C-alpha positions as a printed NumPy array, in Angstrom:
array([[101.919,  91.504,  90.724],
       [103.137,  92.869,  87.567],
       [102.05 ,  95.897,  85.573],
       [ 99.141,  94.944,  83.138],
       [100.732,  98.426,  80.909],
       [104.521,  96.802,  81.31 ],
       [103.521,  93.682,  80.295],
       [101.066,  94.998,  77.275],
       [104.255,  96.731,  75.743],
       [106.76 ,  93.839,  76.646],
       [105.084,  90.788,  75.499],
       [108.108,  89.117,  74.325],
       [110.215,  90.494,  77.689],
       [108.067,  88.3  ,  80.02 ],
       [107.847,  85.494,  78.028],
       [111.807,  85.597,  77.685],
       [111.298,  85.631,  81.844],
       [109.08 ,  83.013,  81.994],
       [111.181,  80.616,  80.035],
       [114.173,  81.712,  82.43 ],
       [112.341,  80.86 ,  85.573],
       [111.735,  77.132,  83.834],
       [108.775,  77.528,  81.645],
       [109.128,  75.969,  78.299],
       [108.582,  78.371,  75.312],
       [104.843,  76.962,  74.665],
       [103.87 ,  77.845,  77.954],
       [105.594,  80.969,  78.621],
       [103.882,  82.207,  74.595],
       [100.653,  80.714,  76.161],
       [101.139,  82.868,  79.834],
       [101.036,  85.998,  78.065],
       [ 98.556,  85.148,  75.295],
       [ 96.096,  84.367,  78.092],
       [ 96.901,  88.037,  79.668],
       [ 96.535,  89.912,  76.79 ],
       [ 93.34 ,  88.564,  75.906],
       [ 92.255,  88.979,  79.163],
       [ 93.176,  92.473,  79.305],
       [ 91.632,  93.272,  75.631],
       [ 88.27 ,  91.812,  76.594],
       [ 88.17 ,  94.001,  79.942],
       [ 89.255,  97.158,  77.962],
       [ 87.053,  96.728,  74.863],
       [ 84.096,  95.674,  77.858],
       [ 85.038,  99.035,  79.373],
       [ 85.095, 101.047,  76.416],
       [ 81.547,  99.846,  75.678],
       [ 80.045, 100.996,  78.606],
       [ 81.715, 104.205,  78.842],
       [ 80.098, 104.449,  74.827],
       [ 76.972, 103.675,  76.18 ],
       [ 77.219, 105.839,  79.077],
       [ 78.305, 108.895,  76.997],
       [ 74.988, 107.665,  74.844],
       [ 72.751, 107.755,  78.061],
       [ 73.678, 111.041,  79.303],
       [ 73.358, 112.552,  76.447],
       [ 70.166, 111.147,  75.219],
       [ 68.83 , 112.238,  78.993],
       [ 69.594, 115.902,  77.766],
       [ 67.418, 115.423,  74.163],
       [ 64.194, 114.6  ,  76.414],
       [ 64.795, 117.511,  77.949],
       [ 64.485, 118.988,  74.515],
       [ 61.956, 117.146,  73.135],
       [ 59.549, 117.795,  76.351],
       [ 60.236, 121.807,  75.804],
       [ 59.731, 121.486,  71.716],
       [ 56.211, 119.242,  73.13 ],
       [ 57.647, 116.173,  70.597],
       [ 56.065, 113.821,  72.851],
       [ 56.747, 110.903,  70.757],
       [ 60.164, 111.956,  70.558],
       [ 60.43 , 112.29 ,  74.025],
       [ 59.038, 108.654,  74.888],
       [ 61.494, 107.107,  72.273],
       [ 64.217, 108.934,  73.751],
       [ 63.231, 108.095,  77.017],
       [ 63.273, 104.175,  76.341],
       [ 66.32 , 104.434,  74.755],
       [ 67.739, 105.73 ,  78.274],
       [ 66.234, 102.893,  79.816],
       [ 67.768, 100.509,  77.463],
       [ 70.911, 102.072,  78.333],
       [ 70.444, 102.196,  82.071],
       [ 70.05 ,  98.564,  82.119],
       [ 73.204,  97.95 ,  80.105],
       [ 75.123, 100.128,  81.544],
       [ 74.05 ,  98.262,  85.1  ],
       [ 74.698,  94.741,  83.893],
       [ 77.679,  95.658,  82.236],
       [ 79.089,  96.613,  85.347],
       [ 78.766,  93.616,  86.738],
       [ 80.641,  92.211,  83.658],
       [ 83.318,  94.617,  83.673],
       [ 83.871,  93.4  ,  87.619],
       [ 84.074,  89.621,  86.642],
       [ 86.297,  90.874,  83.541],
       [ 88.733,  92.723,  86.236],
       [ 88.636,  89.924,  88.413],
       [ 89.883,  87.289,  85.832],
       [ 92.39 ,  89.291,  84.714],
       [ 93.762,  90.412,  87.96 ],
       [ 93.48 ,  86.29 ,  88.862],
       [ 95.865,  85.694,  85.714],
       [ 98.277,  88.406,  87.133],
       [ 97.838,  86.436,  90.937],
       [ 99.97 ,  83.855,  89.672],
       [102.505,  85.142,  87.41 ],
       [105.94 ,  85.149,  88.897],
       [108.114,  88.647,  89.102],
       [110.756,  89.564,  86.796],
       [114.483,  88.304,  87.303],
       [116.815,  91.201,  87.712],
       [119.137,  91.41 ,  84.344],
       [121.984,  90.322,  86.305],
       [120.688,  87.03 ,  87.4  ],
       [122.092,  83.944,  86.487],
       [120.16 ,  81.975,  84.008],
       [119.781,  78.344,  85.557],
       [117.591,  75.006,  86.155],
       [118.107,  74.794,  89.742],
       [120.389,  74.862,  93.051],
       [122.887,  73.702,  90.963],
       [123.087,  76.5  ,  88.772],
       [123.53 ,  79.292,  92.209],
       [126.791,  81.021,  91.967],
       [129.288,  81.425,  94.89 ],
       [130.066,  85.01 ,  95.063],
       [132.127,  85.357,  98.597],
       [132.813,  83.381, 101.964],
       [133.903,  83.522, 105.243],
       [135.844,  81.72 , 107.751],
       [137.643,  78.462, 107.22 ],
       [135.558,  75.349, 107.87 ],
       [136.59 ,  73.302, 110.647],
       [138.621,  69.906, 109.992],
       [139.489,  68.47 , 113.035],
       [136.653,  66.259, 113.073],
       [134.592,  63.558, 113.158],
       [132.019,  65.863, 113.917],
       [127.872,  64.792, 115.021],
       [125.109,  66.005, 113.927],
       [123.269,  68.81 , 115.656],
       [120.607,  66.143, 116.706],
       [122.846,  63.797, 117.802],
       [124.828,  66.438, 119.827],
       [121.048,  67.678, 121.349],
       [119.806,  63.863, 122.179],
       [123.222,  63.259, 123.921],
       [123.189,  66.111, 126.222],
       [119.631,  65.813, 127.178],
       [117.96 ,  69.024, 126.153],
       [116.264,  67.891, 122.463],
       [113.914,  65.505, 122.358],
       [111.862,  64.597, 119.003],
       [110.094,  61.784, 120.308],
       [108.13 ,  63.6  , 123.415],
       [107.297,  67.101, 120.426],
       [105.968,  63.581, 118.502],
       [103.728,  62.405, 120.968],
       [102.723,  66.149, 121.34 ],
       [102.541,  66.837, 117.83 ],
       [103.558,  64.932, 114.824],
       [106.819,  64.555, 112.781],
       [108.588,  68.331, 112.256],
       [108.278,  69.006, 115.929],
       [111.251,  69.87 , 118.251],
       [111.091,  70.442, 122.416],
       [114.267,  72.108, 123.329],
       [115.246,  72.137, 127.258],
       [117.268,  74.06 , 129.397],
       [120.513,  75.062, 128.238],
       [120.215,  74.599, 124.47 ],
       [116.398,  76.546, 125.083],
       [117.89 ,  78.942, 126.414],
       [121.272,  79.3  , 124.179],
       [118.214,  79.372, 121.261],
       [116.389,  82.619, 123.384],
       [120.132,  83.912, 123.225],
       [120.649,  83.702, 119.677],
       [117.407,  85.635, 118.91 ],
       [117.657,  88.441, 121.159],
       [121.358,  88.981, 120.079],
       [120.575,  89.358, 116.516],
       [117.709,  91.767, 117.691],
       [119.941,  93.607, 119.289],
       [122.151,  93.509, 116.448],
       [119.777,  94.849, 113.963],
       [118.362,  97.475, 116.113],
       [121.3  ,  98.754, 117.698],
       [123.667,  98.862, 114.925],
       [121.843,  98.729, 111.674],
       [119.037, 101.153, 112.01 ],
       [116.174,  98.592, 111.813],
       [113.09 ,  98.912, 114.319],
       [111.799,  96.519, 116.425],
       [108.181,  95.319, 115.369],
       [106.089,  92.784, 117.292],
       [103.639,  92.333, 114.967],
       [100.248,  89.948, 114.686],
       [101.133,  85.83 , 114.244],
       [ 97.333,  85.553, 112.613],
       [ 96.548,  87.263, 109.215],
       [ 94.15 ,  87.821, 106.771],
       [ 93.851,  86.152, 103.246],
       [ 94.763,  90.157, 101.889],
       [ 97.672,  90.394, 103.978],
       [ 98.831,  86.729, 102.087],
       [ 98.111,  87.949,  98.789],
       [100.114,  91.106,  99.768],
       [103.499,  89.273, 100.102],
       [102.574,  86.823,  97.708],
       [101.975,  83.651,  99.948],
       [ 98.417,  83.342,  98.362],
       [ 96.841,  82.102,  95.947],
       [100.314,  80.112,  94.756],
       [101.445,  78.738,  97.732],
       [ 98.237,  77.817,  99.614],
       [ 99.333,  74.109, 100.425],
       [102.082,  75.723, 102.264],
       [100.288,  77.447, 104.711],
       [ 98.606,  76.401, 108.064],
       [ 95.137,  78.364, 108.715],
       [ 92.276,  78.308, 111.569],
       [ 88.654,  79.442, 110.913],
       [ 87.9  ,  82.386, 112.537],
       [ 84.126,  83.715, 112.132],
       [ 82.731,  83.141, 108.926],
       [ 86.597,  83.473, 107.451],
       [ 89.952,  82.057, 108.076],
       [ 92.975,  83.346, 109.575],
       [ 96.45 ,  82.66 , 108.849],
       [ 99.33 ,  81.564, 110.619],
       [102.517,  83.749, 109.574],
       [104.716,  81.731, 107.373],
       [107.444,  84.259, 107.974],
       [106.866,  87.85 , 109.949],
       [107.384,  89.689, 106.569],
       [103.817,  89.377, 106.032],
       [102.601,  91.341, 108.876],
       [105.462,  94.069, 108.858],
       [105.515,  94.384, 104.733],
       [101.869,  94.503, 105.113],
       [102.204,  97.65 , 107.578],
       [102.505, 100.209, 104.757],
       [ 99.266,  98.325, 102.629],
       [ 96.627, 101.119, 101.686],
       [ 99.348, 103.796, 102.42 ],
       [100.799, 106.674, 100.58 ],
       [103.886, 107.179, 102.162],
       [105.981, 110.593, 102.456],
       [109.612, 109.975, 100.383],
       [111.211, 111.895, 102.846],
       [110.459, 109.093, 105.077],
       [111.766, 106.273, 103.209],
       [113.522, 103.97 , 103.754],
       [111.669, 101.899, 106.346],
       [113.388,  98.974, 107.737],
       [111.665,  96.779, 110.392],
       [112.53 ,  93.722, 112.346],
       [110.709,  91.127, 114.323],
       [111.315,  87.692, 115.977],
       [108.674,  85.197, 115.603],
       [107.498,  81.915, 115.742],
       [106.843,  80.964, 112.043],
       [104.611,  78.013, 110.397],
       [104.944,  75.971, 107.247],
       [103.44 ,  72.753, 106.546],
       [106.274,  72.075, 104.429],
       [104.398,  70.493, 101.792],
       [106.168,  68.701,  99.305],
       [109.408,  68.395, 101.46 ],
       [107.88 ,  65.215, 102.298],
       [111.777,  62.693, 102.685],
       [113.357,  65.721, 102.977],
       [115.901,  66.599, 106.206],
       [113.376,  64.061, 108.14 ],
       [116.242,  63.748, 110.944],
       [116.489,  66.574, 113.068],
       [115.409,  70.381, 113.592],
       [116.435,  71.243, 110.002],
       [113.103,  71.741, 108.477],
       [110.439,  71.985, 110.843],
       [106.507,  72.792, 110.591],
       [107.401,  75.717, 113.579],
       [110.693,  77.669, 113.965],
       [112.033,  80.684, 115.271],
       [113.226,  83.51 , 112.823],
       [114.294,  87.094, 112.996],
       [113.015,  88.987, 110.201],
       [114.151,  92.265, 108.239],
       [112.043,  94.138, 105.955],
       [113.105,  97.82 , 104.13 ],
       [110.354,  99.621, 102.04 ],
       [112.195, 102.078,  99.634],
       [111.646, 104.008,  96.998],
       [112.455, 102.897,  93.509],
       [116.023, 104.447,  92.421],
       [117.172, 102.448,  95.942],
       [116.288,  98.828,  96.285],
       [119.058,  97.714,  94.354],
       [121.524,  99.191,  97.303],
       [119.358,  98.233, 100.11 ],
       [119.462,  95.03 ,  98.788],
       [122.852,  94.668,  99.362],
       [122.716,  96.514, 102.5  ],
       [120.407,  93.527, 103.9  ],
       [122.68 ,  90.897, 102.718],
       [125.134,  92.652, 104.964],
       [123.35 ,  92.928, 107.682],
       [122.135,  89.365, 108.016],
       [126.078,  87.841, 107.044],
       [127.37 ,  90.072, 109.875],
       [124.886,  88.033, 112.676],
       [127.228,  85.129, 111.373],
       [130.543,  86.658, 110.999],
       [129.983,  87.832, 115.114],
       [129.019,  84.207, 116.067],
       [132.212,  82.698, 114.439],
       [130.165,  80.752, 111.979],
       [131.869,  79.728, 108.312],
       [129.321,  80.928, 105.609],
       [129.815,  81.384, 102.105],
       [127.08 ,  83.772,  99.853],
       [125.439,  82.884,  96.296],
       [123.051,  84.377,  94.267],
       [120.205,  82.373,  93.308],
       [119.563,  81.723,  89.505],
       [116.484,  82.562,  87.451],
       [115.121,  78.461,  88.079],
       [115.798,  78.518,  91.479],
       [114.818,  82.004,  92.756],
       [111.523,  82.662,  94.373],
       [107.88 ,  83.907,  93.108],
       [108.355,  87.454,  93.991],
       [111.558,  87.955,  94.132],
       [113.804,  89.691,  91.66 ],
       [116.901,  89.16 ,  92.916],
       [117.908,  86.278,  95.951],
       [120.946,  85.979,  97.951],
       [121.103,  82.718, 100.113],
       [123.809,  82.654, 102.818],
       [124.543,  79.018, 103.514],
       [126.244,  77.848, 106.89 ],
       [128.666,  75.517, 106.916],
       [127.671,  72.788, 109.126],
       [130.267,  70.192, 110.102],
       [128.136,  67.305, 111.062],
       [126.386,  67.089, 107.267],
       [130.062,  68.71 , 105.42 ],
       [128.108,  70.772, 103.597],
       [126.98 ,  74.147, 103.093],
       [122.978,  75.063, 104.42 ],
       [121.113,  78.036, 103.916],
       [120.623,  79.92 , 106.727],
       [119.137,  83.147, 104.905],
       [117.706,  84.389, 102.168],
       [117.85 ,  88.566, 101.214],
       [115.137,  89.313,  98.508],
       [114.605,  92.119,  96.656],
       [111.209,  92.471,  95.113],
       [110.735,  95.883,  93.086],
       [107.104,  97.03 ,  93.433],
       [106.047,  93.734,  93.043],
       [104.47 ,  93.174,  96.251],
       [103.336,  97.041,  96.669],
       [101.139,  96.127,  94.004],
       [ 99.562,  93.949,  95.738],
       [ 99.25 ,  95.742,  98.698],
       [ 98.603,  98.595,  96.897],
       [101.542, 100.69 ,  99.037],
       [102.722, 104.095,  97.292],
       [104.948, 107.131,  98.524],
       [104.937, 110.585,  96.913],
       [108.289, 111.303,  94.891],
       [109.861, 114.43 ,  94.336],
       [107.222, 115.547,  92.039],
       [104.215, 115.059,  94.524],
       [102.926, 112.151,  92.077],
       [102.246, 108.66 ,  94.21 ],
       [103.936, 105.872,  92.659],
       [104.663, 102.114,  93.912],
       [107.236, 101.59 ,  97.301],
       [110.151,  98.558,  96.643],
       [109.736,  96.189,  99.12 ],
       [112.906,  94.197, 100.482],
       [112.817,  90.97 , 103.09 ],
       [115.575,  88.787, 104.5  ],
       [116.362,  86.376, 107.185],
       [118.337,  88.144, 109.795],
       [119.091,  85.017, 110.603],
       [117.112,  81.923, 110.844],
       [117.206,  81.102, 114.545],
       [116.57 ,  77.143, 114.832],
       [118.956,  77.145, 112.093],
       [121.509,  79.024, 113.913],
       [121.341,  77.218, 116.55 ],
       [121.955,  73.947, 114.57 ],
       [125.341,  76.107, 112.948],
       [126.742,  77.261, 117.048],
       [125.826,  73.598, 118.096],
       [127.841,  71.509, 115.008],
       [130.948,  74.458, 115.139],
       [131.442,  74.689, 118.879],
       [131.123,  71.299, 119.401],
       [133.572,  69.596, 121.838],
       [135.557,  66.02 , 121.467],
       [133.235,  64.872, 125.155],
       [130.172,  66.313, 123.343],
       [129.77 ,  69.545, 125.025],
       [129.238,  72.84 , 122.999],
       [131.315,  76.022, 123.808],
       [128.979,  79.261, 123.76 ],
       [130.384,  81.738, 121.32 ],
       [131.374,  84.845, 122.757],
       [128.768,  86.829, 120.984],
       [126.319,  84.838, 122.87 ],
       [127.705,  84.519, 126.594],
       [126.113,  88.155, 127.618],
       [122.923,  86.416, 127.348],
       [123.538,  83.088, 128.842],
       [123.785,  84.233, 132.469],
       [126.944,  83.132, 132.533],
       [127.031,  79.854, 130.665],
       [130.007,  79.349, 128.906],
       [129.812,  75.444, 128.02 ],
       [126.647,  73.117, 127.614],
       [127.564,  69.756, 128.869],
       [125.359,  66.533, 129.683],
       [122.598,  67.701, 131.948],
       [122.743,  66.027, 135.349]])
C-alpha cells in the first residue's frame, strides 16, 4: 500500500506510474483524483471533530464557571451545547471510520511504484535479457516433459483427472521421488550456503495475512479458500504469505535485520484466466511444489538484497546443469507489489523456448504497510521494513527443466549430479517394469 503523504505531494509521480504499468492517461488522472478526494474529505471530517471536540471540552470547563458564578441559565445553555457536541462528536466517529475505510479501500488496489530503472513496456515482450547461462542443447529431437513422464510410467494426468479435475498431476516412483530430491536440495542449498532459515510455516491463512502480501482484495479469483467458523481460510498461493506475514504487528530491532527465510510448500492457484493456457502437461497446475525465499530489510538495503536473491535462486540452476537466461520485467508486465521483477526462464528443449522458472521481487515497504511491520533505525524512530520474495526455485517446474535436459535418445532421464545424493542411488530413470 502506498503512502497517502507520498502520494498527496506526488500527484503527478503516480499518475506518470500508473500510465507505465498500462493505464491510459484518463484513468491514471482519474486514480489519483479519486485518492485525493478521498483523503481531503477524511481530513477536513477529522479536523471537524477535533474542532468540535476542542469546543466540548472547553465548554465543559465554562459550566464549571457558570455553576460557581450561580448563572444557572448560563450553565443549562452551556450544558446543552456539550450535549450537542457529545452527540456529534459520537456520530462523527463513526463517519470518520467509514471515511478511513474508503480511503484505505482506494489505496487496497493501487499498484506499487516501478523502480526508476525499470523498463517502460506493454508486456512480455517488452522484458529485457540481461545475462544467461549454459548453452542450450541441440542434439535433438527432444519430447516434452509429459511425453517423457507418460512413457516411462510414473505421470499420469488422466488417473489426478478422475481424482480431481484438469491442472492435476500424480507423479510415481522414480520421477516422485527425483521431484522430493529437487526440493530438499535447494533447501539445503539455501540454508546451508546462503544464510536463509528454514520455516515450515501454516498452508491455511487469514484474509489479513492476504491483504498483507497483497493477494487480496485484487487477486481474489485467484485464490482457493475453505470456510472455517463463521470466516474463511485461505489456501497459500505461495509460502511468502505466511513467512512475510511473520514480522506483521512487529517492530523489529535493526540490528537484527536482514531476515531471510525459506520454506517448501505445496502451493494453490486456481489459475483463473489461464483458461487455454499450457493445458498439456504439469506446466501450470492448480497445486505445485515451490521453495520459497523471503528477506525483510531495512530501507537503504533492498536494492542489494534484491540482487542477492536473484543470485541465490540462479545458482539452484547453475548446480543442476540447467541453461537459463535472466530478464527484468518491464513496468506492463511486472507485478502488483512489486517494484522491481527478475524472471529467470529455463530453457526447456521439448517447447525450444525459454520458461520462467522464478521470479525475485523487490517490494519497498509496500507490503509492510500492509502488514503494518516496522524496525527501529539508528535513531530509535520505527519506520517501515522492505520486504523481498523469490522463487528459490519452482519445484514442478524444475523438474519439467532436469526431465527435458537430461533426457536420453531410449527415453530415459540421467539424474544430475547435484541430485544423485538424494536419489538413493539412482542415477538413470528408465521405463518402470
Amino acid at each position: 500500500m502506498l503512502d497517502i503523504k507520498w502520494i498527496r505531494e506526488n500527484q503527478q509521480a503516480l499518475a506518470e506510474a500508473l500510465q507505465k504499468r498500462g493505464q491510459s492517461s484518463d484513468a491514471a488522472q482519474s486514480v489519483v483524483a479519486d485518492l485525493i478526494a478521498k483523503d481531503e474529505a477524511r481530513r477536513a471530517h477529522l479536523t471537524k471533530l477535533q474542532d468540535a471536540q476542542a469546543r466540548q471540552n472547553a465548554a465543559s470547563k465554562e459550566i464549571g464557571k457558570a455553576m460557581a458564578a450561580k448563572d444557572l441559565e448560563l450553565a443549562e445553555t452551556l450544558k446543552s451545547e456539550v450535549a450537542e457536541l457529545k452527540a456529534f462528536v459520537q456520530s462523527g466517529e463513526a463517519t470518520g471510520r467509514e471515511l478511513d475505510k474508503a480511503l484505505n479501500d482506494a489505496l487496497a488496489v493501487v499498484p506499487n511504484i516501478p523502480l526508476d530503472d525499470v523498463p517502460v513496456g506493454k508486456d512480455e515482450n517488452d522484458n529485457v535479457e540481461i545475462r544467461r547461462f549454459g548453452e542450450p542443447r541441440t542434439d535433438g529431437p527432444f519430447k516434452e516433459h509429459y511425453e517423457l513422464g507418460e512413457a516411462l510410467g510414473y505421470m499420469d494426468f488422466e488417473r489426478a483427472a478422475r481424482i480431481s479435475g484438469a491442472r492435476f498431476t500424480v507423479l510415481t516412483g522414480k520421477l516422485a521421488r527425483l521431484e522430493r530430491a529437487l526440493g530438499q536440495f535447494m533447501l539445503d542449498l539455501h540454508t546451508t550456503e546462503h544464510g536463509y532459515t528454514e520455516v515450515v510455516s501454516p498452508l491455511l491463512v487469514r484474509d489479513e495475512a492476504l491483504f498483507g502480501t497483497g493477494q487480496l482484495p485484487k487477486f481474489e479469483e485467484d485464490l482457493f479458500f475453505t470456510p472455517h467458523g463463521e470466516s474463511r481460510l485461505g489456501l497459500i498461493p505461495t509460502s511468502e504469505v505466511p513467512m512475510t506475514n511473520l514480522v506483521r504487528d512487529d517492530i523489529l530491532a535493526g540490528d537484527k535485520l536482514p531476515l531471510r527465510f525459506t520454506a517448501l510448500t505445496p502451493c494453490f492457484r486456481s489459475e483463473a484466466g489461464s483458461a487455454g493456457r499450457d493445458t498439456r502437461g504439469m506446466l501450470r497446475q492448480h497445486q505445485f511444489y515451490k521453495v520459497e525465499l523471503v528477506s525483510i530489510t531495512d530501507a537503504e538495503s533492498s536494492i542489494a538484497e534484491h540482487e542477492r536473491m536473484t543470485e541465490c535462486a540462479e545458482t539452484v540452476l547453475k548446480r543442476l546443469g540447467i541453461p537459463f537466461r535472466t530478464v527484468v520485467l518491464c513496468t506492463g508486465d511486472m507485478g502488483f507489489g512489486s517494484r522491481k521483477t527478475y524472471d529467470i526462464e529455463a530453457w526447456l528443449p521439448g517447447q525450444n523456448t525459454y520458461r520462467e522458472i522464478s521470479s525475485c521481487s523487490v517490494c519497498g515497504d509496500f507490503q509492510a504497510r500492509r502488514m503494518n511491520a516496522r524496525y527501529r533505525g539508528a535513531d530509535g524512530k520505527p519506520q517501515y521494513v522492505h520486504t523481498l520474495n523469490g522463487s528459490g526455485v519452482a519445484v514442478g517446474r524444475a523438474l519439467i527443466a532436469v526431465m527435458e535436459n537430461y533426457q536420453n535418445d531410449d527415453g530415459s532421464i540421467s539424474v544430475p549430479d547435484a541430485l544423485r545424493p538424494y536419489m538413493g542411488g539412482i542415477t538413470r530413470i528408465e521405463a518402470a517394469a
